[in-house]
């Protein structure tokens, strides 16, 4: 499908194509930290790594204020008018002007805070670097490209600049004192991508000033501020734990917690890779009145989230020790208990990403999403106050898991009119039970494979006593080099996910077969208002 814009043309691809592009970007975002984190954590140590992440957490609050609720609202608003070039250009201009005002105010407040707060003022260079990141991430207006479903451009652009940033990191970061350079290499990837966005935006929409009286800013303000409040609450989950740990404990605890969170974020990005491309399409269905396609896509997305989140959570719970040792080294072993707790937050995060952002927001029910996130935010704050003094990073992990679960429970209640329909409810419950059972079976097989692998690479005989020794090694990581730990991760990973895929194939799981292109058609292809749902 081609839509004529005032500055050029753009093609809206199928959901399958968008999913593949976003999945490629997700894989990139997952692989690159696996490449860089082992190096960075060892070079910078827990203190240096914690300093950078504390600065990122602080600046993220001001990025949130600069963006308001525009990243989500902009996708929804532009997706609904993407077939009308005039309305699209007007909508983009109005939102950009609002965003410019919020950016100036936010950066003024950020500069004042850095200068006046002693802890921040001690490292002005680091916080200036993060301030540049805030500016370019805001003016990059990625929401326009997402609304127009330009996921191929987003993926290619990100690939180029992220690879360049990783190369710069390896070339320039060599000692613990290079933590500012490390922060700058991270920012470079975003600055490059967003600069390209600004250039390309002119080719998609007209930014020529409209006649006096043409702008209507008022219509955007209410949903933007509701979504801003929602984003502010959501940001608590992403940043409050880190900030409270830094204030109530120390940089080392921040480093341990961030190690566990990084693994969770990598898994979350995989689980949400489908949901992330759905908001423009779901908003488009609402505008076109296609509730049948809307509900079918919602059910498929929720089932797909469970298909991915359950096995990932089970596997990395079991392999937490080896994962931390391989990624960060033995100095980060205190991160293991927290990782085993927070890894299960991937499940509710995946589901709320669909229900809250892709479904309720597309239906203009963002106020309900705000309520659900507020419940979790309050719980997160209270639980952190109670748990951090005695449990440190592990306490923060538990607080996050409980808070995310409360968000899910609240959204399930608020969206009951959509989720309690027989076809939707039975499909989701069936997926939950099926994928949990398959994940458990796969976990048992992976444990046996890990035990055998440990015996082979260490020479421990697989007698009852030897099996106990191998089990202790799996739980503690003792007695193995980094290369041996990596080998065991590869073996257990291949066995776990191989068994999981085999069970799905043997049971002829409909969603899995659709993903392979061998099942009935299930997700939208081509022009949505004229066709049934196409293949996943």
XYZ file of C-alpha atoms in Angstrom:
536
model
C 0.000 0.000 0.000
C 1.314 3.433 -0.917
C 0.184 6.642 0.726
C 1.014 9.949 -0.867
C 2.442 12.485 1.533
C 3.183 16.123 0.933
C 6.932 15.460 1.024
C 7.119 11.971 -0.456
C 5.655 8.497 -0.275
C 5.845 5.732 2.269
C 4.842 2.109 2.234
C 2.920 0.458 5.053
C 4.049 -3.151 5.339
C 2.253 -6.144 6.817
C 2.404 -6.848 10.542
C 4.529 -9.911 9.776
C 7.117 -7.758 7.966
C 7.083 -5.162 10.743
C 7.469 -7.899 13.335
C 10.457 -9.392 11.507
C 12.121 -5.979 11.242
C 11.470 -5.191 14.894
C 12.645 -8.667 15.886
C 15.906 -8.094 14.005
C 16.352 -4.840 15.905
C 15.519 -6.643 19.138
C 18.079 -9.347 18.407
C 20.629 -6.615 17.689
C 19.813 -4.881 20.968
C 20.147 -8.225 22.745
C 23.392 -9.361 21.139
C 25.297 -6.093 21.486
C 25.033 -5.979 25.306
C 26.138 -9.617 25.378
C 29.227 -8.503 23.467
C 29.932 -5.309 25.409
C 28.761 -6.050 28.952
C 31.403 -8.678 29.838
C 34.115 -6.239 28.735
C 32.628 -3.099 30.277
C 31.770 -4.701 33.623
C 35.303 -6.021 34.012
C 37.010 -2.788 32.924
C 34.830 -0.318 34.829
C 33.992 -2.533 37.800
C 30.832 -2.268 39.870
C 31.580 1.339 40.918
C 32.231 2.770 37.455
C 29.390 0.840 35.899
C 27.108 1.958 38.715
C 28.037 5.635 38.228
C 27.032 5.564 34.571
C 23.769 3.793 35.268
C 22.931 6.153 38.114
C 23.455 9.110 35.753
C 21.304 7.440 33.105
C 18.549 6.884 35.653
C 18.603 10.539 36.748
C 18.581 11.881 33.180
C 15.767 9.512 32.238
C 13.412 11.448 34.506
C 14.114 14.633 32.570
C 13.795 12.809 29.261
C 10.402 11.677 30.501
C 9.437 15.292 31.244
C 10.729 16.459 27.867
C 8.712 13.826 26.013
C 5.526 14.165 28.059
C 3.285 11.381 26.720
C 4.198 12.127 23.121
C 6.049 8.917 22.130
C 2.864 6.886 22.652
C 0.317 9.560 21.774
C 2.189 10.554 18.616
C 2.077 6.980 17.314
C -1.651 6.713 17.923
C -2.563 10.158 16.588
C -0.457 9.913 13.427
C -1.461 6.324 12.673
C -5.126 7.319 12.629
C -4.588 10.038 9.987
C -1.775 8.494 7.974
C -4.014 8.159 4.891
C -4.583 11.946 4.843
C -1.319 13.815 4.044
C -2.686 17.207 5.087
C -3.975 16.051 8.461
C -0.822 14.013 9.022
C 1.464 17.012 8.462
C -0.672 19.237 10.678
C -0.734 16.637 13.449
C 3.037 16.162 13.317
C 3.695 19.914 13.418
C 1.362 20.491 16.364
C 2.934 17.701 18.381
C 6.468 18.832 17.518
C 5.752 22.375 18.736
C 4.375 21.076 22.035
C 7.420 18.820 22.344
C 9.829 21.715 21.732
C 8.368 23.721 24.610
C 8.553 20.770 27.008
C 12.165 20.054 25.972
C 13.347 23.597 26.760
C 11.677 23.554 30.191
C 12.995 20.098 31.017
C 16.592 20.875 30.071
C 16.537 24.089 32.101
C 15.450 22.090 35.150
C 18.065 19.398 34.441
C 20.898 21.928 34.213
C 19.791 23.555 37.456
C 19.677 20.226 39.272
C 23.127 19.163 38.073
C 24.610 22.471 39.236
C 22.884 22.549 42.636
C 22.939 18.927 43.851
C 26.434 18.223 45.262
C 26.593 14.576 44.206
C 25.717 15.450 40.617
C 27.875 18.580 40.503
C 30.939 16.452 41.279
C 30.689 14.913 37.816
C 29.272 17.612 35.532
C 30.847 16.062 32.427
C 29.022 12.765 32.864
C 25.679 14.496 33.382
C 26.299 16.834 30.440
C 26.806 13.769 28.244
C 23.507 12.321 29.412
C 21.853 15.712 28.849
C 22.885 15.610 25.190
C 21.235 12.213 24.982
C 17.988 13.678 26.317
C 17.998 16.445 23.698
C 18.604 14.232 20.684
C 16.248 11.467 21.788
C 13.504 14.070 22.071
C 14.033 15.890 18.776
C 14.497 12.601 16.916
C 10.699 12.109 16.857
C 10.873 8.344 16.419
C 7.125 8.193 17.038
C 6.487 9.550 13.523
C 8.369 6.670 11.912
C 6.667 4.132 14.158
C 3.238 5.567 13.377
C 3.946 5.194 9.655
C 5.308 1.688 10.335
C 8.732 2.448 8.875
C 10.346 -0.413 10.763
C 12.784 -1.291 7.985
C 14.259 2.225 8.141
C 14.318 2.147 11.956
C 16.132 -1.193 11.961
C 18.762 -0.317 9.342
C 19.448 3.079 10.908
C 19.846 1.600 14.370
C 22.078 -1.205 13.121
C 24.563 1.204 11.557
C 24.927 3.562 14.508
C 24.850 0.894 17.221
C 27.647 -1.060 15.566
C 29.672 2.156 15.279
C 29.042 2.897 18.970
C 30.177 -0.586 20.011
C 33.347 -0.262 17.947
C 34.081 3.099 19.585
C 33.545 1.581 23.018
C 36.123 -1.167 22.462
C 38.592 1.310 20.979
C 38.290 3.980 23.670
C 37.329 2.342 26.985
C 40.362 0.706 28.624
C 40.449 1.609 32.340
C 38.026 2.235 35.195
C 38.504 5.993 34.745
C 37.022 5.767 31.229
C 33.448 5.524 32.492
C 32.616 8.944 30.968
C 33.908 7.760 27.600
C 31.727 4.670 27.954
C 28.713 6.912 28.572
C 29.627 8.978 25.503
C 29.787 5.909 23.249
C 26.287 4.931 24.343
C 25.020 8.435 23.620
C 26.724 8.490 20.211
C 24.448 5.751 18.879
C 21.351 7.730 19.819
C 22.688 11.051 18.548
C 23.504 9.596 15.141
C 20.173 7.825 14.745
C 18.136 10.834 15.806
C 20.085 13.233 13.592
C 19.182 11.013 10.649
C 15.552 11.062 11.818
C 15.461 14.854 11.683
C 16.799 14.825 8.122
C 14.437 12.098 6.926
C 11.342 13.578 8.566
C 11.209 16.316 5.916
C 10.776 13.662 3.227
C 7.742 12.084 4.899
C 5.668 15.062 6.018
C 5.515 18.751 5.244
C 6.925 20.986 7.957
C 5.960 24.171 6.140
C 4.262 26.581 8.520
C 0.480 26.459 8.308
C -1.729 29.569 7.957
C -2.615 31.518 11.087
C -5.415 29.848 13.017
C -4.837 26.415 11.482
C -3.125 24.907 14.499
C -5.212 23.200 17.161
C -2.978 22.384 20.103
C -5.785 21.997 22.624
C -7.006 18.676 21.189
C -3.675 17.047 21.977
C -3.139 18.283 25.522
C -5.480 16.041 27.540
C -4.328 12.689 26.102
C -0.698 13.828 26.108
C -0.789 14.697 29.804
C -2.659 11.517 30.720
C -0.057 9.482 28.863
C 2.670 11.602 30.464
C 1.349 10.710 33.904
C 1.271 7.078 32.815
C 4.843 7.307 31.506
C 5.950 8.986 34.730
C 4.537 6.114 36.737
C 6.065 3.554 34.366
C 9.426 5.258 34.642
C 9.368 4.524 38.353
C 9.638 0.838 37.550
C 12.549 1.471 35.207
C 14.502 3.939 37.343
C 13.253 4.222 40.927
C 14.917 1.028 42.129
C 18.278 2.144 40.760
C 18.006 5.646 42.199
C 16.844 4.423 45.631
C 19.642 1.854 45.726
C 22.164 4.565 44.892
C 20.843 6.835 47.635
C 20.130 4.222 50.341
C 23.017 1.851 49.617
C 26.003 2.406 47.299
C 27.226 2.241 43.709
C 28.196 -1.423 44.046
C 24.609 -2.413 44.893
C 23.479 -0.404 41.867
C 25.943 -2.370 39.768
C 24.643 -5.722 41.059
C 21.041 -4.737 40.505
C 21.722 -3.314 37.052
C 23.372 -6.590 36.064
C 20.175 -8.479 36.868
C 18.027 -5.808 35.240
C 20.081 -5.910 32.045
C 19.279 -9.590 31.592
C 15.616 -8.890 32.306
C 15.591 -6.036 29.797
C 17.143 -8.212 27.104
C 14.438 -10.822 27.605
C 11.682 -8.214 27.826
C 12.746 -6.716 24.510
C 12.369 -10.128 22.874
C 8.975 -10.769 24.460
C 7.633 -7.338 23.486
C 9.057 -7.357 19.944
C 5.650 -8.216 18.458
C 3.631 -5.933 20.715
C 5.846 -2.951 19.939
C 4.710 -2.885 16.312
C 1.000 -3.245 17.051
C -0.071 0.180 18.385
C -0.228 1.902 14.972
C -2.065 -1.072 13.473
C -4.459 -1.426 16.420
C -5.176 2.321 16.344
C -5.839 2.052 12.615
C -8.329 -0.791 13.200
C -10.168 1.305 15.798
C -10.425 4.224 13.367
C -11.717 1.856 10.645
C -14.214 0.172 13.010
C -12.708 -3.312 12.551
C -13.229 -4.722 16.059
C -13.143 -8.292 14.750
C -9.581 -7.896 13.508
C -8.714 -5.921 16.637
C -9.814 -8.721 19.004
C -8.216 -11.515 16.998
C -4.910 -9.691 16.848
C -5.102 -8.984 20.594
C -5.617 -12.670 21.420
C -2.766 -13.759 19.178
C -0.449 -11.152 20.679
C -1.197 -12.198 24.281
C -0.636 -15.863 23.443
C 2.606 -15.001 21.636
C 3.789 -13.110 24.712
C 3.262 -16.193 26.887
C 4.886 -18.456 24.292
C 8.088 -16.420 24.607
C 8.098 -15.152 28.210
C 7.476 -18.421 30.066
C 10.406 -20.433 28.637
C 12.791 -17.474 28.804
C 11.954 -16.875 32.483
C 12.305 -20.546 33.423
C 15.615 -20.970 31.595
C 17.339 -17.879 32.961
C 16.061 -18.596 36.476
C 17.836 -21.940 36.306
C 20.947 -20.538 34.608
C 21.242 -17.306 36.613
C 24.644 -18.134 38.088
C 26.273 -19.109 34.808
C 24.708 -16.101 33.064
C 26.099 -13.631 35.605
C 29.527 -15.271 35.669
C 29.796 -15.213 31.893
C 28.416 -11.704 31.423
C 30.002 -9.901 34.358
C 32.464 -12.107 36.207
C 32.712 -13.423 39.750
C 32.703 -9.938 41.326
C 29.042 -9.659 40.292
C 27.925 -12.956 41.897
C 25.846 -11.016 44.483
C 23.553 -10.169 41.532
C 22.409 -13.809 41.177
C 19.647 -13.865 43.860
C 18.142 -10.659 42.492
C 18.270 -11.988 38.950
C 16.413 -15.167 39.955
C 13.639 -12.992 41.370
C 13.359 -10.239 38.781
C 13.547 -12.569 35.795
C 9.915 -13.597 36.365
C 8.827 -9.973 35.919
C 9.272 -10.631 32.195
C 5.923 -12.475 32.194
C 3.654 -9.681 33.535
C 5.615 -7.027 31.624
C 4.971 -8.837 28.354
C 1.249 -9.117 29.045
C 0.779 -5.544 30.257
C 2.681 -4.312 27.220
C -0.095 -5.801 25.104
C -3.120 -5.051 27.294
C -2.107 -1.569 28.381
C -0.206 0.011 25.517
C -1.406 -1.862 22.447
C -5.054 -2.473 23.435
C -6.354 0.046 25.989
C -4.317 2.945 24.593
C -5.454 2.191 21.042
C -9.050 2.373 22.336
C -8.413 5.816 23.922
C -8.629 4.251 27.400
C -5.253 5.538 28.528
C -6.742 6.729 31.832
C -7.285 3.085 32.799
C -3.664 2.333 31.979
C -2.653 5.238 34.222
C -4.646 3.765 37.110
C -3.004 0.361 36.709
C 0.491 1.810 36.543
C -0.182 4.039 39.562
C -1.082 0.967 41.616
C 2.218 -0.649 40.719
C 4.221 2.544 41.222
C 2.956 3.082 44.761
C 3.634 -0.553 45.606
C 7.127 -0.334 44.109
C 8.014 2.740 46.170
C 6.701 1.333 49.460
C 8.297 -2.069 48.943
C 11.659 -0.530 48.053
C 11.607 1.527 51.243
C 10.958 -1.624 53.231
C 13.278 -4.047 51.448
C 16.372 -2.112 50.326
C 17.826 -1.451 53.831
C 18.073 -5.173 54.605
C 18.039 -6.915 51.219
C 19.752 -4.412 48.918
C 19.610 -5.325 45.234
C 17.591 -8.496 45.863
C 14.982 -6.467 47.734
C 14.651 -4.097 44.787
C 14.204 -7.071 42.468
C 11.402 -8.461 44.634
C 9.731 -5.043 44.797
C 9.757 -4.808 41.003
C 8.306 -8.298 40.534
C 5.431 -7.633 42.930
C 4.757 -4.197 41.454
C 4.665 -5.488 37.867
C 2.328 -8.292 38.925
C -0.039 -5.782 40.530
C -0.096 -3.770 37.298
C -1.131 -6.912 35.425
C -3.866 -7.809 37.912
C -5.279 -4.279 37.721
C -5.275 -4.261 33.916
C -6.939 -7.677 33.774
C -9.757 -6.241 35.870
C -10.085 -2.978 33.940
C -10.008 -4.752 30.564
C -12.405 -7.515 31.611
C -14.955 -6.425 28.980
C -12.399 -7.354 26.320
C -10.697 -10.321 27.967
C -13.727 -12.148 29.400
C -15.113 -13.045 25.999
C -15.115 -16.867 25.716
C -12.762 -17.098 22.739
C -10.277 -14.646 24.212
C -10.293 -16.052 27.752
C -9.979 -19.696 26.747
C -7.216 -18.907 24.270
C -5.099 -17.070 26.838
C -5.602 -19.603 29.664
C -4.882 -22.480 27.307
C -1.652 -20.825 26.213
C -0.597 -20.192 29.822
C -1.034 -23.813 30.906
C 0.459 -25.265 27.731
C 3.597 -23.148 27.614
C 4.217 -23.439 31.364
C 4.090 -27.225 31.129
C 6.380 -27.324 28.108
C 8.837 -24.938 29.789
C 9.002 -27.132 32.901
C 9.689 -30.262 30.855
C 12.369 -28.428 28.888
C 13.929 -27.228 32.140
C 14.297 -30.777 33.460
C 15.970 -31.865 30.223
C 18.323 -28.868 30.309
C 19.298 -29.607 33.922
C 20.204 -33.184 33.018
C 22.208 -31.911 30.037
C 23.995 -29.379 32.258
C 24.882 -32.086 34.759
C 26.284 -34.315 32.025
C 28.186 -31.400 30.466
C 29.739 -30.487 33.830
C 30.862 -34.055 34.369
C 32.456 -34.241 30.928
C 34.376 -30.941 31.064
C 35.574 -31.401 34.675
C 36.165 -35.147 34.655
C 33.820 -35.699 37.589
C 32.371 -39.237 37.386
C 28.573 -39.336 37.233
C 28.214 -41.316 40.448
C 25.665 -40.156 43.061
C 28.405 -38.137 44.765
C 29.623 -36.814 41.414
C 26.105 -35.747 40.444
C 25.910 -33.766 43.691
C 29.222 -32.078 42.827
C 27.958 -31.229 39.337
C 24.752 -29.816 40.804
C 26.736 -27.624 43.204
C 28.807 -26.397 40.260
C 25.638 -25.519 38.340
C 24.251 -23.591 41.311
C 27.463 -21.776 42.275
C 29.557 -21.762 39.094
C 32.539 -23.038 41.068
C 35.389 -24.940 39.482
C 34.878 -23.741 35.902
C 36.631 -21.216 33.683
C 34.733 -18.593 31.687
C 35.024 -20.667 28.510
C 33.678 -23.750 30.299
C 30.770 -21.757 31.700
C 30.009 -20.485 28.211
C 30.084 -24.049 26.867
C 27.641 -25.164 29.560
C 25.329 -22.258 28.745
C 25.395 -23.231 25.071
C 24.628 -26.883 25.855
C 21.784 -26.143 28.269
C 20.384 -23.448 25.980
C 20.358 -25.701 22.930
C 18.743 -28.543 24.878
C 16.173 -26.319 26.606
C 14.968 -24.354 23.606
C 15.400 -27.303 21.268
C 13.132 -29.426 23.470
C 10.679 -26.554 23.778
C 10.464 -26.116 20.003
C 10.234 -29.875 19.468
C 7.329 -30.170 21.897
C 5.532 -27.289 20.185
C 6.043 -28.949 16.826
C 4.949 -32.414 17.960
C 1.848 -31.011 19.673
C 1.141 -28.977 16.525
C 0.748 -25.780 18.506
C -1.247 -23.470 16.241
C 0.613 -20.274 17.146
C 4.018 -21.890 16.688
C 2.978 -23.283 13.302
C 1.756 -19.829 12.251
C 5.141 -18.415 13.200
C 6.737 -21.010 10.927
C 4.315 -20.125 8.141
C 2.713 -23.573 8.291
C -0.511 -22.758 10.071
C -3.729 -20.947 9.306
C -3.454 -17.304 8.506
C -3.437 -15.169 11.588
C -1.970 -11.665 11.338
C -2.746 -8.777 9.002
C -1.264 -8.572 5.542
C -1.637 -5.731 3.093
C -4.559 -3.357 3.324
C -6.278 -4.238 6.566
C -9.750 -2.940 5.858
C -10.076 -5.107 2.750
C -8.584 -8.430 3.871
C -8.811 -11.024 6.611
C -5.950 -11.523 8.991
C -2.903 -12.794 7.185
C -0.162 -15.216 8.218
C 1.968 -14.642 11.267
